[in-house]
Amino acid sequence: MASLFSSVLLSLCLLSSPFLSNANAKSKLGFTADLIHRDSPKSPFYNPTENSSQRLRNAIHRSVNRVFHFTDISQKDASDSEPQIDLTSNSGEYLMNISLGTPPFPIMAIADTGSDLLWTQCKPCDDCYTQVDPLFDPKASSTYKDVSCSSSQCTALENQASCSTEDNTCSYSTSYGDRSYTKGNIAVDTLTLGSTDTRPVQLKNIIIGCGHNNAGTFNKKGSGIVGLGGGAVSLITQLGDSIDGKFSYCLVPLTSENDQTSKINFGTNAVVSGTGVVSTPLIAKSQETFYYLTLKSISVGSKEVQYPGSDSGSGEGNIIIDSGTTLTLLPTEFYSELEDAVASSIDAEKKQDPQTGLSLCYSATGDLKVPAITMHFDGADLQLKPSNCFVQISEDLVCFAFRGSPSFSIYGNVAQMNFLVGYDTVSKTVSFKPTDCAKM
């Protein structure tokens, strides 16, 4: 991993960040990095003893557990009826090669559009989960600096931050729905991202969490999280004007041969344009971390299934788009109607798969003909390919890659594969372009 950072560094001081001084700088960035699926041989999570069916089943189970539970915020604040979403700590399907500090210290971190803070375990680790890779030592970095309680970096964390009365340093505490947690110091340091053009990109004064007390269900082979959400301390927000609020990714299908790597693009490299592009508004909600879209309906062949509340206009921002969730999750009743429409369009015998809990499965031994499925987002009709809708669980079993969820909706990564998906946080849009991601 260290070889990624051995060539000449492109050094850019992100003075356009709202948390840094001299905000008049106008440096613009454009770069692309690899997104490594956690089941790829390039991933530390890769288990060579598992076959492709086992890996897919594991991904489905992680998808179901991605959101651990809901608490209705309206019980806490009558002015806000949005559900509280708690993410599990060991979720996320894609990883990035990053480095922290000076000299660069390599970390393989989960890239997560469902969280904000970039954090890793740090020395000294007072009470930490077992980690295979070495821990980041802030004392070994000449550019590491704890931030004060009165700093803009600290106040940006709002209720996640606390203040040390001993030395006036800012601390953070983040807990997850499965009771895992990370606690430590808020600091700024240099972040280095491995770029596909072999020139790593060095970003100065990035807000990070240096975790000294971490416990729960974290995987011992993982060593950090890169938050790509919409909140104040996410990497996207910190890059700010330097990337014009733009990032995009292109996810290679799970069945792709030759172990092709997915890509994530920032700034000028992230523009989605040309033939076939459709765009839909990003909806702002009080939970700034998540990227909300509006799903109007789903068509199965000529039959259109309306999303609950879409007719009355009350369904604005009713689905989260997330790269870290495998399946597409929909409200139970709506999903049931969708499943009926799909099943009635397929002339084949249903099969059961008790291991994944997916309710619509068929034998994969014959020529399974599936209907055309189109997602009707606000202003964007997205026609999916069969590989976006069905996954091959085993040699003889194919299942619908959607399922019901009690309280919320997530547009998962299987449905996004072989699309260039672009986020523009300034224009408040998400764009989709059909793309052969293995050729990017």
Coordinates of N, CA, C and O in Angstrom, one line a residue, residues 257-411:
E257 N -15.5 -9.8 -14.3 CA -14.3 -10.7 -14.3 C -13.0 -9.8 -14.2 O -13.1 -8.6 -14.3
N258 N -11.9 -10.5 -14.0 CA -10.6 -9.8 -13.9 C -10.5 -8.8 -12.8 O -9.6 -8.0 -12.8
D259 N -11.3 -9.0 -11.8 CA -11.2 -8.2 -10.6 C -11.0 -6.7 -10.9 O -10.2 -6.0 -10.3
Q260 N -11.9 -6.2 -11.7 CA -11.9 -4.7 -12.0 C -12.3 -3.9 -10.8 O -13.1 -4.3 -10.0
T261 N -11.6 -2.7 -10.7 CA -11.9 -1.9 -9.5 C -12.8 -0.8 -9.9 O -12.7 -0.1 -10.9
S262 N -13.7 -0.5 -9.0 CA -14.6 0.7 -9.1 C -13.9 2.0 -8.9 O -12.7 2.0 -8.4
K263 N -14.4 3.1 -9.3 CA -13.8 4.4 -9.3 C -14.6 5.4 -8.6 O -15.8 5.4 -8.7
I264 N -13.9 6.3 -7.9 CA -14.6 7.5 -7.3 C -13.9 8.7 -7.8 O -12.6 8.8 -7.8
N265 N -14.6 9.7 -8.2 CA -14.1 10.9 -8.8 C -14.4 12.2 -8.0 O -15.5 12.2 -7.4
F266 N -13.6 13.1 -8.0 CA -13.8 14.4 -7.3 C -13.6 15.6 -8.2 O -12.7 15.6 -9.1
G267 N -14.4 16.6 -7.9 CA -14.2 17.9 -8.6 C -14.4 17.8 -10.1 O -15.4 17.3 -10.6
T268 N -13.4 18.4 -10.9 CA -13.6 18.4 -12.3 C -13.7 17.0 -13.0 O -14.2 16.9 -14.1
N269 N -13.1 16.0 -12.3 CA -13.2 14.7 -12.8 C -14.6 14.0 -12.6 O -14.9 13.0 -13.1
A270 N -15.4 14.7 -11.7 CA -16.7 14.1 -11.3 C -17.9 14.6 -12.1 O -19.0 14.1 -11.8
V271 N -17.7 15.4 -13.1 CA -18.8 15.9 -13.9 C -19.5 14.7 -14.7 O -18.8 13.9 -15.3
V272 N -20.8 14.6 -14.6 CA -21.5 13.6 -15.3 C -22.3 14.3 -16.4 O -23.2 15.1 -16.2
S273 N -21.9 14.1 -17.7 CA -22.6 14.8 -18.8 C -22.6 13.8 -20.0 O -22.0 12.8 -20.0
G274 N -23.3 14.3 -21.1 CA -23.4 13.5 -22.3 C -24.7 12.8 -22.5 O -25.7 13.0 -21.7
T275 N -24.8 12.0 -23.5 CA -26.0 11.3 -23.9 C -26.4 10.3 -22.8 O -25.6 9.6 -22.2
G276 N -27.7 10.3 -22.5 CA -28.3 9.4 -21.5 C -28.3 9.8 -20.1 O -28.8 9.1 -19.2
V277 N -27.8 11.0 -19.8 CA -27.8 11.5 -18.4 C -29.2 11.9 -18.0 O -29.9 12.7 -18.7
V278 N -29.6 11.5 -16.8 CA -30.8 12.0 -16.2 C -30.5 12.5 -14.8 O -29.6 11.9 -14.1
S279 N -31.2 13.5 -14.3 CA -30.9 14.1 -13.0 C -32.1 14.3 -12.2 O -33.2 14.5 -12.7
T280 N -31.9 14.2 -10.8 CA -33.0 14.3 -9.9 C -32.6 15.2 -8.7 O -31.4 15.2 -8.4
P281 N -33.5 15.9 -8.1 CA -33.0 16.8 -7.0 C -32.6 16.1 -5.8 O -33.1 15.0 -5.4
L282 N -31.5 16.6 -5.1 CA -31.1 16.2 -3.8 C -32.0 17.0 -2.8 O -32.1 18.2 -2.9
I283 N -32.6 16.3 -1.9 CA -33.6 17.0 -0.9 C -32.9 17.2 0.4 O -32.3 16.2 1.0
A284 N -32.9 18.4 0.9 CA -32.2 18.7 2.2 C -33.2 18.4 3.3 O -34.4 18.7 3.3
K285 N -32.7 17.7 4.3 CA -33.4 17.4 5.5 C -32.5 17.7 6.7 O -31.3 18.0 6.6
S286 N -33.1 17.6 7.9 CA -32.3 17.9 9.1 C -31.2 17.0 9.3 O -30.2 17.4 9.9
Q287 N -31.3 15.7 8.9 CA -30.2 14.8 9.0 C -29.3 15.0 7.7 O -29.4 14.4 6.7
E288 N -28.3 15.9 7.9 CA -27.5 16.4 6.7 C -26.6 15.3 6.2 O -26.2 15.4 5.0
T289 N -26.3 14.3 7.0 CA -25.4 13.2 6.5 C -25.9 12.5 5.3 O -25.1 12.2 4.4
F290 N -27.2 12.2 5.2 CA -27.7 11.3 4.2 C -28.1 12.1 3.0 O -28.6 13.2 3.0
Y291 N -28.0 11.4 1.8 CA -28.4 12.0 0.5 C -29.8 11.5 0.2 O -30.0 10.3 -0.2
Y292 N -30.8 12.4 0.2 CA -32.2 12.0 0.0 C -32.7 12.3 -1.4 O -32.4 13.4 -1.9
L293 N -33.3 11.4 -2.0 CA -34.0 11.6 -3.3 C -35.5 11.4 -3.2 O -36.0 11.0 -2.1
T294 N -36.2 11.7 -4.2 CA -37.7 11.5 -4.2 C -38.0 10.5 -5.3 O -37.8 10.7 -6.5
L295 N -38.5 9.3 -4.8 CA -39.0 8.2 -5.7 C -40.5 8.3 -5.9 O -41.2 8.3 -4.9
K296 N -40.9 8.5 -7.1 CA -42.3 8.7 -7.4 C -43.0 7.3 -7.6 O -44.1 7.1 -7.1
S297 N -42.4 6.4 -8.3 CA -43.0 5.1 -8.6 C -41.9 4.2 -9.2 O -40.8 4.7 -9.5
I298 N -42.3 3.0 -9.4 CA -41.5 2.0 -10.1 C -42.3 1.3 -11.1 O -43.4 0.8 -10.8
S299 N -41.9 1.2 -12.4 CA -42.6 0.5 -13.4 C -42.0 -0.9 -13.6 O -40.8 -1.1 -13.7
V300 N -42.9 -1.8 -13.7 CA -42.6 -3.2 -14.1 C -43.3 -3.5 -15.4 O -44.5 -3.7 -15.4
G301 N -42.5 -3.5 -16.5 CA -43.1 -3.6 -17.8 C -44.0 -2.4 -18.0 O -43.6 -1.2 -17.8
S302 N -45.3 -2.6 -18.2 CA -46.3 -1.5 -18.4 C -47.0 -1.1 -17.2 O -47.8 -0.2 -17.1
K303 N -46.8 -1.9 -16.1 CA -47.5 -1.6 -14.8 C -46.7 -0.7 -13.9 O -45.5 -0.9 -13.7
E304 N -47.3 0.4 -13.5 CA -46.6 1.4 -12.6 C -47.1 1.3 -11.2 O -48.3 1.4 -11.0
V305 N -46.2 1.1 -10.3 CA -46.5 1.0 -8.9 C -46.1 2.3 -8.2 O -45.0 2.7 -8.1
Q306 N -47.1 3.0 -7.6 CA -46.9 4.3 -7.1 C -46.3 4.2 -5.6 O -46.8 3.4 -4.8
Y307 N -45.3 5.0 -5.4 CA -44.8 5.1 -4.0 C -45.8 5.8 -3.1 O -46.4 6.7 -3.5
P308 N -45.9 5.3 -1.9 CA -46.9 5.8 -0.9 C -46.7 7.3 -0.7 O -45.5 7.8 -0.4
G309 N -47.7 8.1 -0.9 CA -47.6 9.5 -0.6 C -47.2 10.4 -1.8 O -47.2 11.6 -1.8
S310 N -46.7 9.7 -2.9 CA -46.2 10.4 -4.1 C -47.3 11.3 -4.8 O -47.0 12.3 -5.3
D311 N -48.5 10.8 -4.7 CA -49.6 11.5 -5.4 C -49.9 12.8 -4.7 O -50.2 13.8 -5.3
S312 N -49.8 12.8 -3.4 CA -50.2 14.0 -2.6 C -49.0 15.0 -2.4 O -49.2 16.1 -1.9
G313 N -47.8 14.6 -2.9 CA -46.7 15.4 -2.7 C -46.0 15.4 -1.4 O -45.1 16.1 -1.1
S314 N -46.5 14.4 -0.5 CA -45.9 14.3 0.8 C -44.7 13.4 0.9 O -44.1 13.3 1.9
G315 N -44.3 12.9 -0.3 CA -43.2 11.9 -0.3 C -41.8 12.5 -0.7 O -40.9 11.7 -1.0
E316 N -41.7 13.8 -0.6 CA -40.4 14.4 -1.0 C -39.3 13.9 -0.1 O -39.4 13.9 1.1
G317 N -38.2 13.5 -0.8 CA -37.0 13.0 0.0 C -37.3 11.7 0.7 O -36.9 11.5 1.9
N318 N -38.0 10.8 0.0 CA -38.5 9.6 0.7 C -37.5 8.4 0.6 O -37.8 7.3 1.1
I319 N -36.4 8.6 -0.1 CA -35.4 7.4 -0.2 C -34.0 8.0 -0.1 O -33.7 9.0 -0.7
I320 N -33.1 7.2 0.5 CA -31.7 7.6 0.7 C -30.9 6.8 -0.4 O -31.1 5.6 -0.5
I321 N -30.1 7.5 -1.1 CA -29.1 6.8 -2.0 C -27.8 6.5 -1.2 O -27.3 7.4 -0.6
D322 N -27.4 5.3 -1.3 CA -26.3 4.9 -0.4 C -25.4 3.8 -1.1 O -25.9 2.8 -1.6
S323 N -24.1 4.1 -1.2 CA -23.2 3.2 -1.8 C -22.8 2.0 -0.9 O -22.3 1.0 -1.4
G324 N -23.1 2.1 0.4 CA -22.7 1.1 1.4 C -23.8 0.0 1.6 O -23.5 -0.9 2.4
T325 N -24.9 0.1 1.0 CA -26.0 -0.9 1.1 C -26.1 -1.7 -0.1 O -26.3 -1.1 -1.2
T326 N -26.2 -3.0 0.0 CA -26.2 -3.8 -1.2 C -27.6 -3.8 -1.9 O -27.7 -3.6 -3.1
L327 N -28.6 -4.1 -1.1 CA -30.0 -4.2 -1.6 C -30.6 -2.9 -1.7 O -30.2 -1.9 -1.1
T328 N -31.7 -2.8 -2.5 CA -32.6 -1.7 -2.4 C -33.8 -2.0 -1.5 O -34.4 -3.0 -1.6
L329 N -33.9 -1.2 -0.4 CA -34.9 -1.4 0.6 C -36.1 -0.5 0.5 O -35.9 0.7 0.3
L330 N -37.3 -1.0 0.5 CA -38.5 -0.2 0.3 C -39.5 -0.5 1.4 O -39.5 -1.6 2.0
P331 N -40.5 0.4 1.6 CA -41.5 0.2 2.7 C -42.3 -1.1 2.4 O -42.5 -1.4 1.2
T332 N -42.6 -1.8 3.4 CA -43.1 -3.2 3.3 C -44.3 -3.3 2.3 O -44.3 -4.2 1.4
E333 N -45.3 -2.5 2.5 CA -46.5 -2.6 1.6 C -46.2 -2.3 0.2 O -46.7 -3.0 -0.7
F334 N -45.4 -1.2 0.0 CA -45.0 -0.9 -1.4 C -44.2 -2.0 -2.0 O -44.4 -2.3 -3.2
Y335 N -43.2 -2.5 -1.2 CA -42.4 -3.6 -1.8 C -43.3 -4.8 -2.1 O -43.1 -5.5 -3.2
S336 N -44.3 -5.1 -1.3 CA -45.2 -6.3 -1.6 C -45.9 -6.1 -2.9 O -46.0 -7.1 -3.7
E337 N -46.4 -4.9 -3.2 CA -47.0 -4.6 -4.4 C -46.1 -4.7 -5.6 O -46.4 -5.2 -6.7
L338 N -44.8 -4.2 -5.4 CA -43.8 -4.3 -6.4 C -43.5 -5.8 -6.7 O -43.4 -6.2 -7.9
E339 N -43.3 -6.6 -5.7 CA -42.9 -8.0 -5.8 C -44.0 -8.7 -6.6 O -43.7 -9.5 -7.5
D340 N -45.3 -8.4 -6.3 CA -46.4 -9.1 -7.0 C -46.3 -8.7 -8.5 O -46.6 -9.6 -9.4
A341 N -46.0 -7.5 -8.8 CA -45.9 -7.0 -10.2 C -44.8 -7.7 -10.9 O -44.9 -8.2 -12.1
V342 N -43.7 -7.9 -10.3 CA -42.5 -8.6 -10.9 C -42.8 -10.1 -11.1 O -42.6 -10.6 -12.1
A343 N -43.4 -10.7 -10.0 CA -43.7 -12.1 -10.1 C -44.7 -12.5 -11.1 O -44.5 -13.5 -11.8
S344 N -45.7 -11.6 -11.3 CA -46.7 -11.9 -12.3 C -46.2 -11.7 -13.7 O -46.8 -12.2 -14.7
S345 N -45.0 -11.1 -13.9 CA -44.4 -10.9 -15.2 C -43.4 -12.0 -15.5 O -42.8 -11.9 -16.6
I346 N -43.1 -12.9 -14.6 CA -42.1 -13.9 -14.8 C -42.8 -15.3 -14.9 O -43.4 -15.7 -13.9
D347 N -42.6 -16.0 -16.0 CA -43.2 -17.3 -16.1 C -42.2 -18.3 -15.7 O -41.5 -18.9 -16.6
A348 N -42.0 -18.5 -14.4 CA -41.1 -19.5 -13.9 C -41.5 -19.9 -12.5 O -42.3 -19.2 -11.8
E349 N -41.0 -21.0 -12.0 CA -41.4 -21.5 -10.7 C -40.5 -20.8 -9.6 O -39.3 -20.7 -9.8
K350 N -41.2 -20.4 -8.6 CA -40.5 -19.7 -7.5 C -39.7 -20.7 -6.7 O -40.1 -21.9 -6.5
K351 N -38.6 -20.3 -6.1 CA -37.8 -21.1 -5.2 C -37.6 -20.3 -3.9 O -37.8 -19.1 -3.8
Q352 N -37.2 -21.0 -2.9 CA -37.0 -20.4 -1.6 C -35.5 -20.3 -1.3 O -34.7 -21.2 -1.7
D353 N -35.1 -19.3 -0.6 CA -33.7 -19.1 -0.1 C -33.8 -18.7 1.3 O -33.7 -17.5 1.6
P354 N -33.9 -19.6 2.3 CA -33.9 -19.2 3.7 C -32.7 -18.5 4.2 O -32.7 -17.9 5.2
Q355 N -31.6 -18.7 3.5 CA -30.3 -18.1 4.0 C -30.2 -16.6 3.9 O -29.6 -16.0 4.7
T356 N -30.9 -16.0 2.9 CA -30.8 -14.6 2.7 C -32.0 -13.9 3.2 O -32.0 -12.6 3.4
G357 N -33.1 -14.6 3.2 CA -34.4 -13.9 3.5 C -35.0 -13.2 2.4 O -36.0 -12.5 2.5
L358 N -34.4 -13.3 1.2 CA -35.0 -12.7 0.0 C -36.2 -13.5 -0.4 O -36.2 -14.7 -0.5
S359 N -37.3 -12.8 -0.7 CA -38.6 -13.6 -0.8 C -39.0 -13.9 -2.3 O -39.9 -14.7 -2.5
L360 N -38.3 -13.3 -3.3 CA -38.6 -13.6 -4.6 C -37.4 -14.2 -5.3 O -36.5 -13.5 -5.7
C361 N -37.4 -15.5 -5.5 CA -36.2 -16.2 -6.1 C -36.7 -17.2 -7.1 O -37.8 -17.8 -7.0
Y362 N -35.8 -17.5 -8.1 CA -36.2 -18.5 -9.1 C -35.0 -19.4 -9.4 O -33.8 -19.0 -9.1
S363 N -35.2 -20.5 -10.1 CA -34.2 -21.4 -10.5 C -33.4 -20.7 -11.6 O -33.9 -20.0 -12.5
A364 N -32.0 -20.8 -11.5 CA -31.2 -20.1 -12.5 C -30.7 -21.1 -13.6 O -29.9 -20.7 -14.4
T365 N -31.2 -22.3 -13.6 CA -30.8 -23.3 -14.5 C -31.4 -23.0 -15.9 O -30.8 -23.5 -16.9
G366 N -32.5 -22.4 -16.0 CA -33.2 -22.1 -17.3 C -32.9 -20.7 -17.8 O -32.1 -20.0 -17.2
D367 N -33.6 -20.4 -18.9 CA -33.5 -19.0 -19.5 C -34.5 -18.2 -18.8 O -35.7 -18.1 -19.3
L368 N -34.1 -17.5 -17.7 CA -35.1 -16.7 -17.0 C -35.3 -15.3 -17.6 O -34.4 -14.5 -17.8
K369 N -36.5 -15.1 -18.1 CA -36.8 -13.8 -18.7 C -37.5 -12.9 -17.7 O -38.5 -13.2 -17.1
V370 N -36.9 -11.7 -17.5 CA -37.4 -10.8 -16.4 C -37.9 -9.5 -17.1 O -37.5 -9.2 -18.2
P371 N -38.9 -8.9 -16.5 CA -39.5 -7.7 -17.1 C -38.5 -6.5 -17.0 O -37.6 -6.4 -16.2
A372 N -38.8 -5.5 -17.8 CA -38.1 -4.2 -17.7 C -38.5 -3.5 -16.5 O -39.7 -3.3 -16.2
I373 N -37.6 -3.0 -15.7 CA -37.9 -2.3 -14.4 C -37.3 -0.9 -14.5 O -36.1 -0.7 -14.8
T374 N -38.2 0.2 -14.3 CA -37.8 1.5 -14.4 C -38.0 2.3 -13.0 O -39.2 2.2 -12.5
M375 N -37.0 2.9 -12.5 CA -37.2 3.7 -11.3 C -37.6 5.1 -11.7 O -36.9 5.8 -12.5
H376 N -38.7 5.6 -11.3 CA -39.2 7.0 -11.6 C -38.9 7.9 -10.5 O -39.7 8.1 -9.5
F377 N -37.7 8.5 -10.5 CA -37.3 9.5 -9.5 C -37.9 10.9 -10.0 O -38.3 11.0 -11.2
D378 N -38.0 11.8 -9.2 CA -38.5 13.2 -9.5 C -37.6 13.7 -10.7 O -36.5 14.1 -10.5
G379 N -38.2 13.8 -11.9 CA -37.5 14.3 -13.0 C -36.5 13.4 -13.7 O -35.8 13.8 -14.6
A380 N -36.4 12.1 -13.3 CA -35.4 11.2 -13.8 C -36.0 9.8 -13.9 O -36.3 9.2 -12.8
D381 N -36.2 9.3 -15.1 CA -36.6 7.9 -15.3 C -35.4 7.0 -15.5 O -34.7 7.3 -16.5
L382 N -35.1 6.1 -14.7 CA -33.9 5.3 -14.7 C -34.2 3.9 -15.0 O -34.8 3.1 -14.2
Q383 N -34.0 3.4 -16.3 CA -34.2 2.1 -16.7 C -33.1 1.2 -16.2 O -32.0 1.4 -16.6
L384 N -33.4 0.2 -15.4 CA -32.4 -0.7 -14.9 C -32.2 -1.9 -15.8 O -33.2 -2.4 -16.5
K385 N -31.0 -2.5 -15.7 CA -30.8 -3.7 -16.4 C -31.1 -4.9 -15.5 O -31.2 -4.7 -14.3
P386 N -31.3 -6.1 -16.0 CA -31.6 -7.2 -15.2 C -30.6 -7.4 -14.1 O -30.9 -7.8 -12.9
S387 N -29.3 -7.1 -14.3 CA -28.2 -7.3 -13.3 C -28.4 -6.3 -12.2 O -27.8 -6.4 -11.1
N388 N -29.1 -5.2 -12.4 CA -29.4 -4.2 -11.3 C -30.6 -4.7 -10.4 O -30.7 -4.1 -9.3
C389 N -31.3 -5.6 -10.9 CA -32.5 -6.0 -10.2 C -32.5 -7.4 -9.6 O -33.2 -7.8 -8.7
F390 N -31.7 -8.3 -10.2 CA -31.6 -9.7 -9.8 C -30.1 -10.1 -9.5 O -29.2 -9.6 -10.3
V391 N -29.9 -10.8 -8.5 CA -28.5 -11.3 -8.1 C -28.5 -12.8 -8.1 O -29.5 -13.4 -7.7
Q392 N -27.4 -13.4 -8.6 CA -27.3 -14.8 -8.6 C -26.7 -15.3 -7.3 O -25.5 -15.1 -7.0
I393 N -27.6 -15.9 -6.4 CA -27.2 -16.3 -5.1 C -26.3 -17.5 -5.1 O -25.4 -17.7 -4.3
S394 N -26.6 -18.4 -6.1 CA -25.8 -19.6 -6.2 C -25.9 -20.1 -7.7 O -26.5 -19.4 -8.5
E395 N -25.3 -21.2 -8.0 CA -25.3 -21.7 -9.4 C -26.8 -21.9 -9.9 O -27.0 -21.8 -11.1
D396 N -27.7 -22.3 -9.0 CA -29.0 -22.6 -9.4 C -30.1 -21.7 -8.8 O -31.3 -22.1 -8.8
L397 N -29.7 -20.5 -8.3 CA -30.7 -19.6 -7.7 C -30.4 -18.2 -8.0 O -29.3 -17.7 -7.9
V398 N -31.5 -17.5 -8.5 CA -31.5 -16.1 -8.8 C -32.6 -15.4 -7.9 O -33.7 -15.9 -7.9
C399 N -32.2 -14.3 -7.3 CA -33.2 -13.6 -6.4 C -33.3 -12.1 -6.8 O -32.4 -11.5 -7.2
F400 N -34.5 -11.6 -6.5 CA -34.8 -10.1 -6.7 C -34.0 -9.4 -5.7 O -34.1 -9.7 -4.5
A401 N -33.3 -8.3 -6.1 CA -32.3 -7.6 -5.2 C -33.0 -6.4 -4.5 O -32.4 -5.4 -4.2
F402 N -34.3 -6.5 -4.3 CA -35.1 -5.6 -3.5 C -35.7 -6.3 -2.4 O -36.0 -7.5 -2.5
R403 N -36.0 -5.6 -1.3 CA -36.8 -6.2 -0.2 C -37.5 -5.2 0.6 O -37.2 -4.0 0.5
G404 N -38.4 -5.7 1.4 CA -39.2 -4.7 2.3 C -38.4 -4.3 3.5 O -37.6 -5.0 4.0
S405 N -38.8 -3.1 4.0 CA -38.2 -2.6 5.2 C -39.3 -1.9 6.0 O -40.1 -1.2 5.4
P406 N -39.3 -2.0 7.3 CA -40.4 -1.5 8.1 C -40.6 0.0 8.0 O -41.8 0.4 8.0
S407 N -39.6 0.8 7.9 CA -39.8 2.2 8.1 C -39.1 3.2 7.2 O -39.2 4.4 7.3
F408 N -38.3 2.7 6.3 CA -37.4 3.6 5.5 C -37.1 2.9 4.1 O -37.3 1.7 3.9
S409 N -36.5 3.7 3.3 CA -36.1 3.3 1.9 C -34.6 3.6 1.7 O -34.2 4.8 2.0
I410 N -33.9 2.7 1.0 CA -32.5 3.0 0.6 C -32.4 2.5 -0.8 O -32.8 1.3 -1.1
Y411 N -31.8 3.3 -1.7 CA -31.5 2.9 -3.0 C -30.1 2.3 -3.0 O -29.1 3.0 -2.8

